Each structure stands twice: as C-alpha cells, then as structure tokens.
Amino acid sequence: MIKKKDSLKAAILSLSLLTVMAGAAVSPALGGISAYFKDVNPLFIKMILTVPALFILFTNLVFAPLTRIFTNRTLAILALLLYMAGGCMGGFVNNIYLLLFFRAVLGVSVGILMPMSTSLISYYFERHEQEKLMGYSAAMNQLGGVIVIVLSGILVSISWRLSFLVYFIGVISFVLTLFYMPDEKMIPKEGSAPSSKLNKDKLSGSSILRFWNYYLAIGFMMITFYMLPTNFAVIATAEKSFSPAVIGILMAFQTGSGFVMGMMYSRIKSVFGGSVKYLSVAGFIGGFSLLYFCSGFFLNLVAIILVGVGLGVAVPMLNSEVSRRSDRTEIAAVLGIMSAALNLGQFSAPLVSAAISSIFGMHDLRSPYIQAVAFGVIQIIIYAGTKISHSKHKDNEG
C-alpha cells in the first residue's frame, strides 16, 4: 500500500513539473525570436510567454466539469498529449500568429494539469500530508523550470527554434500517469461523498467565491513575478549584458531558489507563521529593486534568487490555505479558480506594464522592474487584509 501511495505521489508531482513555468520555459529565446520577427509588434513577442496563461485561465474555469466527465488518468493523458504537441510545434512555424496558436494549445493543456496537480493532492491525501505535498508540488514547479530554462538557454544558442523542444519533458509525466494514476473520477457522485455533511449547496457560487481575497492575492503575485520572465531576456539582450546561455543560467537560479523554498515550505511556515506572506513580498521587492538599480552578473544573480524566493513561498502558501479551508467536493472548483486567477495575472502582466508605461510616460527599458516593486507594495496591502495564518484557520474535517 505504501509503495502504491508513493507511486501515486510521483505521478501527481510529475504533473507539477510542467505547470507554473510552462509559459516562461522559452523565455531565454525571446531575444532570438524578437530578432527573427523584427517587424512584429514587440507586444506580440512578450505574448509568446503570456498567451498560454489566457487559455490556461479559460480552461481552468471548466476544469471541475471535466473531472466529472473524464477519469483522472484519461484527462491527464489528453492534457499531456496537448502539452507536448502545443509546446514543441511552436519551433516549427514561421508565422507569429501560428506560433501564438500553438502557445494557446499549450495553455489549454496546462489549464488542465495545473489545478489537477493540486486537486489530486487534496483528494487523495489526508490533511496532515497536504501542506507538505503542496510545498513539494511548488518545488516541482520550480525544478521543472530549472530543467527547461537551462535546456532552453543551451538550445537557443544553436537556434531559437530548438528551445521549444524542451516541452518534450512531458513524456516523463505521460509514462508515470499511464502506469500509476488511478482510472477513476476525482469528484464523487452525488450520494457517495465521503462526508455526511456534504450536499449540493457545497458547490454554490457563494461557497466558492468566499475565497475572493486569495484569488486576488495570487493574481497580483503573478503580475509581480511575471515582470521578470517577460522582460529579463529582452532587456539583457538589448543592453548586451549577457549571452542567451548566461540568461538561461540566471533564470535557472530563480527557479532553483523557488525549488528550495517549496521543499522547505512546511518548515518555513512553522517558523514564520502568518508572517510568511511578507517573506514572499520581501523577496519580490528586494529582487526587483536590485534589477532596476544594479548591473553585473553577481547582483543580477542575487536579484533573481530573491524573486524566486518570493514565488517559491507564495504559491504553496496560497494554495495550501485555500485547500485547508475547502471541502473535498469543492476543491477542484476552488483550485481551478485559483489557477485561473494566477494565470490571469500572468497573462495581464505585460499588458498592465505597457498601459502603465503609456499613462505615466515610463519609457526606460527597465521600467517594468520598478513597476514590479509597486505591485509588491500592493501585495502587502492585500495580504494585510487577508487572514493567512497557520493558527487561525478552520479545517473542514468532512
């Protein structure tokens, strides 16, 4: 039984390898893509990273109904096939609109995999295991990012087209899912719910929308974070600061620090308690301040690590909090909306940045970094009104 449980954990956590950094996986190639599509509006180039988020968002909103139609294994396999096809095909096209189409296909796949990776943790494991596994899930997000961004940085030094082959990493999850994912539906049928207290009202709109402050928090967190992957390669290439391979290495340190924070999250939470939310914001504000004011490899490295700390703490913190407050039958819907809010923030980051730059006349190449600092301050305001604490929660025992 223990071996079977460990295999299930491996299958679920492997899905997390593919999710949060999926859109940013080819960020080291943005400089090369921009040069190839030199006559294209620069906003379209940034949208190569953010269009997946828009379609992740749309797919997140129908994730819960999909879990009622398909078994876990079938749904995951379909999503993984779309992931590899949509991701890899982007490197074979010569038209920016066709490239964005395949990025949309990638987004649909991740829109299934992202809430699935966290929902399955809440569904199959007891509450005392969930916080640790949410941390591990966030760590896998970042480990996947380390792998694909380093590979992308190496491959882009040969050709920007080859960088899209990093999405073939999905074959690992495909194999694990095929052999170890239960062939059953996540949502119990009416009348077979594990808790006698559950009824149809549990999935009412008011029940799910009571987490609005968490949806807002994770959305603004991603607007803040995505000022890094949508701008760093473009700025570094324009300033001739680093080669594409070095950009890939630097970005890997961001995901590496996020990985460490995810693996250590349960211990970090026990030390900082409710103040852990401010540790996340401190990472963002400190990192983006350094990126705006400083130059050189070492200071950029420190800055990127700090941003990774911010992301590595924020994602498991917010997901574990809504998970512990949710009932088993509503977790797919709630985490689907959390994922949608996260990806709305990711998609809107360059649009928000462009709008702010236009309104306030911020034409400095590095202005997105100082904007990110401002968004970090907004996060502080949101967190100040959001009761995120290990000691002030109400677990639904079910």
mmCIF file of N, CA, C and O in Angstrom, residues 54 74 76 127 150 157 177 181 184 272 309 384 391:
data_model
loop_
_atom_site.group_PDB
_atom_site.id
_atom_site.type_symbol
_atom_site.label_atom_id
_atom_site.label_comp_id
_atom_site.label_asym_id
_atom_site.label_seq_id
_atom_site.Cartn_x
_atom_site.Cartn_y
_atom_site.Cartn_z
ATOM 1 N N LEU A 54 -3.614 32.968 -20.780
ATOM 2 C CA LEU A 54 -5.004 33.315 -21.093
ATOM 3 C C LEU A 54 -5.826 32.056 -21.319
ATOM 4 O O LEU A 54 -6.957 31.924 -20.818
ATOM 5 N N THR A 74 -7.402 9.453 -17.867
ATOM 6 C CA THR A 74 -7.748 9.879 -19.227
ATOM 7 C C THR A 74 -7.538 11.373 -19.410
ATOM 8 O O THR A 74 -6.961 11.817 -20.410
ATOM 9 N N ALA A 76 -5.609 13.408 -17.678
ATOM 10 C CA ALA A 76 -4.187 13.751 -17.616
ATOM 11 C C ALA A 76 -3.468 13.372 -18.910
ATOM 12 O O ALA A 76 -2.634 14.138 -19.411
ATOM 13 N N ARG A 127 -5.270 15.578 5.447
ATOM 14 C CA ARG A 127 -4.922 16.983 5.630
ATOM 15 C C ARG A 127 -3.538 17.180 6.243
ATOM 16 O O ARG A 127 -2.869 18.167 5.959
ATOM 17 N N VAL A 150 17.253 25.947 -18.302
ATOM 18 C CA VAL A 150 18.658 25.658 -18.611
ATOM 19 C C VAL A 150 18.768 25.025 -19.997
ATOM 20 O O VAL A 150 19.595 25.426 -20.823
ATOM 21 N N SER A 157 21.154 28.814 -28.002
ATOM 22 C CA SER A 157 22.459 29.220 -28.515
ATOM 23 C C SER A 157 22.729 28.580 -29.885
ATOM 24 O O SER A 157 23.582 29.048 -30.639
ATOM 25 N N THR A 177 1.908 8.707 -15.415
ATOM 26 C CA THR A 177 0.446 8.772 -15.379
ATOM 27 C C THR A 177 -0.175 7.496 -15.926
ATOM 28 O O THR A 177 -1.136 6.950 -15.370
ATOM 29 N N MET A 181 -1.519 6.445 -12.306
ATOM 30 C CA MET A 181 -2.677 7.294 -11.997
ATOM 31 C C MET A 181 -3.938 6.437 -11.938
ATOM 32 O O MET A 181 -4.212 5.670 -12.868
ATOM 33 N N GLU A 184 -10.088 6.617 -12.251
ATOM 34 C CA GLU A 184 -11.348 6.921 -11.589
ATOM 35 C C GLU A 184 -11.586 8.416 -11.632
ATOM 36 O O GLU A 184 -10.656 9.194 -11.863
ATOM 37 N N PHE A 272 7.830 31.099 10.505
ATOM 38 C CA PHE A 272 7.296 32.442 10.285
ATOM 39 C C PHE A 272 5.798 32.565 10.586
ATOM 40 O O PHE A 272 5.305 33.672 10.798
ATOM 41 N N VAL A 309 12.601 33.293 -4.491
ATOM 42 C CA VAL A 309 12.140 33.084 -3.110
ATOM 43 C C VAL A 309 10.691 33.563 -2.967
ATOM 44 O O VAL A 309 9.847 32.881 -2.371
ATOM 45 N N ALA A 384 -2.307 42.233 4.083
ATOM 46 C CA ALA A 384 -2.658 42.812 5.383
ATOM 47 C C ALA A 384 -4.130 42.582 5.706
ATOM 48 O O ALA A 384 -4.513 42.485 6.876
ATOM 49 N N SER A 391 -2.287 29.380 12.484
ATOM 50 C CA SER A 391 -3.011 29.204 13.739
ATOM 51 C C SER A 391 -4.437 29.709 13.695
ATOM 52 O O SER A 391 -5.202 29.503 14.622
#
